[in-house]
Short mmCIF file of C-alpha atoms in Angstrom, two decimals:
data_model
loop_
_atom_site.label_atom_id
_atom_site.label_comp_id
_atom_site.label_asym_id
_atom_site.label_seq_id
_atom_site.Cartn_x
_atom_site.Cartn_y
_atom_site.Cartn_z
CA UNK A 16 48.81 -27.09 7.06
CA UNK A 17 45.91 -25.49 8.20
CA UNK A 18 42.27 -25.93 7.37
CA UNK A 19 38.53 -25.47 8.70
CA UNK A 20 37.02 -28.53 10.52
CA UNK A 21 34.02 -28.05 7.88
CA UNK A 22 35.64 -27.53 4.80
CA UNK A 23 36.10 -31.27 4.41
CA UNK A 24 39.53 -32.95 3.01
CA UNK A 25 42.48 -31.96 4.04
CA UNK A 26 45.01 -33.13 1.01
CA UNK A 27 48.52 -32.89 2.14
CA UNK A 28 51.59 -33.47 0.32
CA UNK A 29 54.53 -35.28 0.30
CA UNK A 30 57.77 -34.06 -1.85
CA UNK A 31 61.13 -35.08 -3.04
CA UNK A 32 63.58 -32.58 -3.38
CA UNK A 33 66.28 -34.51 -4.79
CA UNK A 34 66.17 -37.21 -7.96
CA UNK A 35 66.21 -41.10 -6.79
CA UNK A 36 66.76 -43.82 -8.99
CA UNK A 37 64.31 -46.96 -9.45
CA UNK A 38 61.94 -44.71 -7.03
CA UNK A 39 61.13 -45.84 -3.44
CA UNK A 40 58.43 -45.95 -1.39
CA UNK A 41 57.23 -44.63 2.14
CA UNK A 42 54.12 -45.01 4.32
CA UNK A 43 52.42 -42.10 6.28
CA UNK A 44 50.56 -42.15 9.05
CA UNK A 45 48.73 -39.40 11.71
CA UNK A 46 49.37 -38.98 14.87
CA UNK A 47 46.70 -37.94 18.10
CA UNK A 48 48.05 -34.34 19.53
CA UNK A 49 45.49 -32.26 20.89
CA UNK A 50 43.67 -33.67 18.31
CA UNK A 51 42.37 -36.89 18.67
CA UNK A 52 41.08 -40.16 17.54
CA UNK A 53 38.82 -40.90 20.69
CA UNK A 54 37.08 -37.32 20.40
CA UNK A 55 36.40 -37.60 17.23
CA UNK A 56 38.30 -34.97 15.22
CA UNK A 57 39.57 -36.82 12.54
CA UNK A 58 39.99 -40.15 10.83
CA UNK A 59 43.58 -41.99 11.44
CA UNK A 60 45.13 -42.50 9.00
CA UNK A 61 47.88 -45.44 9.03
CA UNK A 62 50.45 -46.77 7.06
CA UNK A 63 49.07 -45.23 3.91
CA UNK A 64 51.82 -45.46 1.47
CA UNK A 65 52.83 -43.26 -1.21
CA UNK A 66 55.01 -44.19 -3.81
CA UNK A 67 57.87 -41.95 -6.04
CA UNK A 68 59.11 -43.27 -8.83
CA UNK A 69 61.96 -41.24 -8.24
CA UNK A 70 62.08 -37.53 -10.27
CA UNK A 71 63.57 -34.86 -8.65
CA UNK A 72 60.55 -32.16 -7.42
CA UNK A 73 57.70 -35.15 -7.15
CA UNK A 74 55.07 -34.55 -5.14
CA UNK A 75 52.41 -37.41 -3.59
CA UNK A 76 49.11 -36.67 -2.10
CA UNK A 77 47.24 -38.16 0.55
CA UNK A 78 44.15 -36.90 2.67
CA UNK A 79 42.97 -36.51 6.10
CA UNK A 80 39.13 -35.99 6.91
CA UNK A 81 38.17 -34.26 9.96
CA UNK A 82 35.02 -34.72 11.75
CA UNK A 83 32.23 -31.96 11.16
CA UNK A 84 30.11 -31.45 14.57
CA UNK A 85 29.17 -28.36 16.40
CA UNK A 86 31.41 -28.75 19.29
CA UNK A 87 33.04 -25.09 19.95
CA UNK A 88 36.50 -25.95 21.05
CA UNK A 89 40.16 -24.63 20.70
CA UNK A 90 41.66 -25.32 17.53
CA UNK A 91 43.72 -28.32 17.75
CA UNK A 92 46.37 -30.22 15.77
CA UNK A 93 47.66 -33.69 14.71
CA UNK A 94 51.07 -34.71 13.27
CA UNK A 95 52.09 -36.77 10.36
CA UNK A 96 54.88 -38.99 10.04
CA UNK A 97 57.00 -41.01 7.59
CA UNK A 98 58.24 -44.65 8.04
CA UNK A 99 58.56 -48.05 6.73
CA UNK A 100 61.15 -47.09 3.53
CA UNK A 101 60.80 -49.61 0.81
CA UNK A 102 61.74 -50.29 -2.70
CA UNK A 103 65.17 -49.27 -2.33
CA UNK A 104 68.12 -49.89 -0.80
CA UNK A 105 69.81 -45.87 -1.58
CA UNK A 106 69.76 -43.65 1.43
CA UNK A 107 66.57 -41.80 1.44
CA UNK A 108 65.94 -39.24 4.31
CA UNK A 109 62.30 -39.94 5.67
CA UNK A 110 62.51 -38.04 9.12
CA UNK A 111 60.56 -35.01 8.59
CA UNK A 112 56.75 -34.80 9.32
CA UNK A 113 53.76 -32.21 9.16
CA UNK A 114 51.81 -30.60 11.72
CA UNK A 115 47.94 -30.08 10.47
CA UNK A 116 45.99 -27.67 12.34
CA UNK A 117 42.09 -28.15 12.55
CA UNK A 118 40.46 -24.63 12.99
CA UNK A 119 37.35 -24.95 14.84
CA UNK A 120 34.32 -22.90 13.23
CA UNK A 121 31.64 -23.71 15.30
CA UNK A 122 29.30 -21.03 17.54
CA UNK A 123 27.17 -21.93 20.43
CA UNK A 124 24.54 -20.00 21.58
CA UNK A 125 22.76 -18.69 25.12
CA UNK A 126 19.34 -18.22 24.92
CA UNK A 127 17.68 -16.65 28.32
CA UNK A 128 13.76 -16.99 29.45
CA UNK A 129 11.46 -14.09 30.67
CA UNK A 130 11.01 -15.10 34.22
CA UNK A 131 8.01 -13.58 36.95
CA UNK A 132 7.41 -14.27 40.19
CA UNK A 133 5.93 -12.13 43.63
CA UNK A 134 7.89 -10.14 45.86
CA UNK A 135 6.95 -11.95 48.67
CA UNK A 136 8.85 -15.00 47.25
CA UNK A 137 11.42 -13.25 47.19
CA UNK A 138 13.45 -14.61 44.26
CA UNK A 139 12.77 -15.53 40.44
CA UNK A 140 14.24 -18.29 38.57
CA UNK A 141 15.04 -17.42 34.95
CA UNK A 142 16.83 -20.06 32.83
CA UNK A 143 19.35 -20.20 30.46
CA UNK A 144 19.56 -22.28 27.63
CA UNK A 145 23.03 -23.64 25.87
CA UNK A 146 22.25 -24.77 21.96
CA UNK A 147 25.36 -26.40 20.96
CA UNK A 148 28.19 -28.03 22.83
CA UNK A 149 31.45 -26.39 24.14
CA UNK A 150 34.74 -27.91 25.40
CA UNK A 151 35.90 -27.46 28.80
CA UNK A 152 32.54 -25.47 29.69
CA UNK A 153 32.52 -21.69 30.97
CA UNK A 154 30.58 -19.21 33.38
CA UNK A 155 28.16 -16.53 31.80
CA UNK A 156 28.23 -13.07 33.84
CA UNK A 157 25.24 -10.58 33.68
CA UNK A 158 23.88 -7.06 34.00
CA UNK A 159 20.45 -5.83 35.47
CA UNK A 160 19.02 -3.21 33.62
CA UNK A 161 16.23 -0.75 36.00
CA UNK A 162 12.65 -0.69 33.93
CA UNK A 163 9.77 -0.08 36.15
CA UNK A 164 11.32 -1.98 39.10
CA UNK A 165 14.61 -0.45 40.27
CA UNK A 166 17.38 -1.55 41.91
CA UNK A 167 18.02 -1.55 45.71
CA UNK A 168 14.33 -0.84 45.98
CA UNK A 169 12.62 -3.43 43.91
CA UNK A 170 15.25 -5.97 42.96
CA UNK A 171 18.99 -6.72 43.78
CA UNK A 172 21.24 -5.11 40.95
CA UNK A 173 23.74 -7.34 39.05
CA UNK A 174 26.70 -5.84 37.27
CA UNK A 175 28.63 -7.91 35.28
CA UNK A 176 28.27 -10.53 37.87
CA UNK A 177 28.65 -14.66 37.12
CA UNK A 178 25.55 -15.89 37.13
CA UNK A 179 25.53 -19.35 35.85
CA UNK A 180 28.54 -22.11 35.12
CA UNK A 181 27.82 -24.55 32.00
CA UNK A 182 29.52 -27.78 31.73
CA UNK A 183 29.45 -26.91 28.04
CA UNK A 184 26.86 -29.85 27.16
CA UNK A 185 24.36 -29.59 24.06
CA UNK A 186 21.01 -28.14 25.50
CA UNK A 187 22.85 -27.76 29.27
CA UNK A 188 20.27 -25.56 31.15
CA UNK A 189 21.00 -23.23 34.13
CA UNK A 190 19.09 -21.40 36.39
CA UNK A 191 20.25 -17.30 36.97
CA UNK A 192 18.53 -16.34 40.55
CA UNK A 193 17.67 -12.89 41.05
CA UNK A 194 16.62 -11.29 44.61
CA UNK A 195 13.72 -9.29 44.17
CA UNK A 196 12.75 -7.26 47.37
CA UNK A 197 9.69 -7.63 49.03
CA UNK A 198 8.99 -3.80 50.28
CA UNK A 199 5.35 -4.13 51.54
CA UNK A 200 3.96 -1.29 49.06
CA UNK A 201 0.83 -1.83 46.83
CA UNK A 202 2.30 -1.06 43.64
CA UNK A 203 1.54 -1.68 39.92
CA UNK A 204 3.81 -5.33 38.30
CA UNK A 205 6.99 -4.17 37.31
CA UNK A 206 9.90 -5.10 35.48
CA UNK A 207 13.23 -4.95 34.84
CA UNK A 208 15.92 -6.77 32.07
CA UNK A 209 18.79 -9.14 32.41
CA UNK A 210 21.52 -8.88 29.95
CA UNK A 211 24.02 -11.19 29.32
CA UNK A 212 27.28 -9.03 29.47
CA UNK A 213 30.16 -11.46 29.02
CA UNK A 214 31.83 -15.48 29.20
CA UNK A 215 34.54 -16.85 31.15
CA UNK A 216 36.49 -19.63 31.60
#
């Protein structure tokens, strides 16, 4: 079973293949893989118990909610099991279990500041900006683009080059550090761009 963290219940069901007379009952419960109960991506649930009353082909529902947030993480899973066989005494086989697959659909986005400074400083700060939350964290790499100042003369050139690392937390700031070059000449302000060219880790 797979389903979207966002799309609210996840209804899965229970069947009997074969015919069982008087009916039984079982109880179902989840079960933390890399989905958990502690981070919050879903709501346990235990010992919820279904009852047949026996017809060959029966199906019972029950439902799992995942948690909605806006943490970008891997998609994850969590398994459900059967136990606790009750209301007969025939043999009924209660072994098998689901695995339910929670597909993460949330985005997270990098926002980067116009930065100045002087040469004579001979860096400037510009600082990046992480919206929403992300799992494990990542480094963002980026790209100088020549405008008015050019590389090697005016500024140091970046080319696909990691700039920043981001523990992944919700409005996480970095600073990016470029060298500009202090070359002594009386010239008019200049400027170049910094693009954000890729994400790793």
């Amino acid at each position: 079973i797979s389903a979207n963290e966002d799309d609210g219940t996840i209804t899965v069901t229970a069947s009997l293949d074969n015919s069982v007379q008087g009916g039984f009952s079982v109880d179902v419960s989840t079960i933390d893989g890399t989905a958990t109960i502690s981070d919050g991506d879903y709501g346990a649930v235990t010992s919820e118990t279904l009852t047949f009353t026996g017809t060959a082909g029966e199906t019972q529902t029950f439902s799992i909610l995942p948690t909605t947030d806006l943490k970008v993480e891997a998609d994850e899973t969590l398994t459900v099991s059967q136990g606790n066989l009750s209301a007969t005494s025939l043999s009924v086989d209660i072994t098998d279990g689901a695995t339910v697959t929670i597909n993460n659909d949330d985005a997270a986005t990098i926002t980067i500041a116009d930065g100045q400074g002087v040469e004579a400083d001979g860096t400037i700060t510009i600082v990046a900006t992480l919206d929403n939350p992300v799992q494990g964290g990542f480094v963002i790499n980026a790209t100088t683009l020549d405008g008015t100042a050019v590389a090697a003369t005016d500024f140091t050139a970046l080319t696909d080059a990691a700039v920043a690392t981001f523990t992944g937390t919700a409005g996480e700031t970095q600073n990016i550090v470029l060298t500009i070059t202090d070359d002594m000449i009386g010239e008019d302000i200049e400027a170049f761009t910094v693009t954000l060219t890729s994400v790793s880790g």
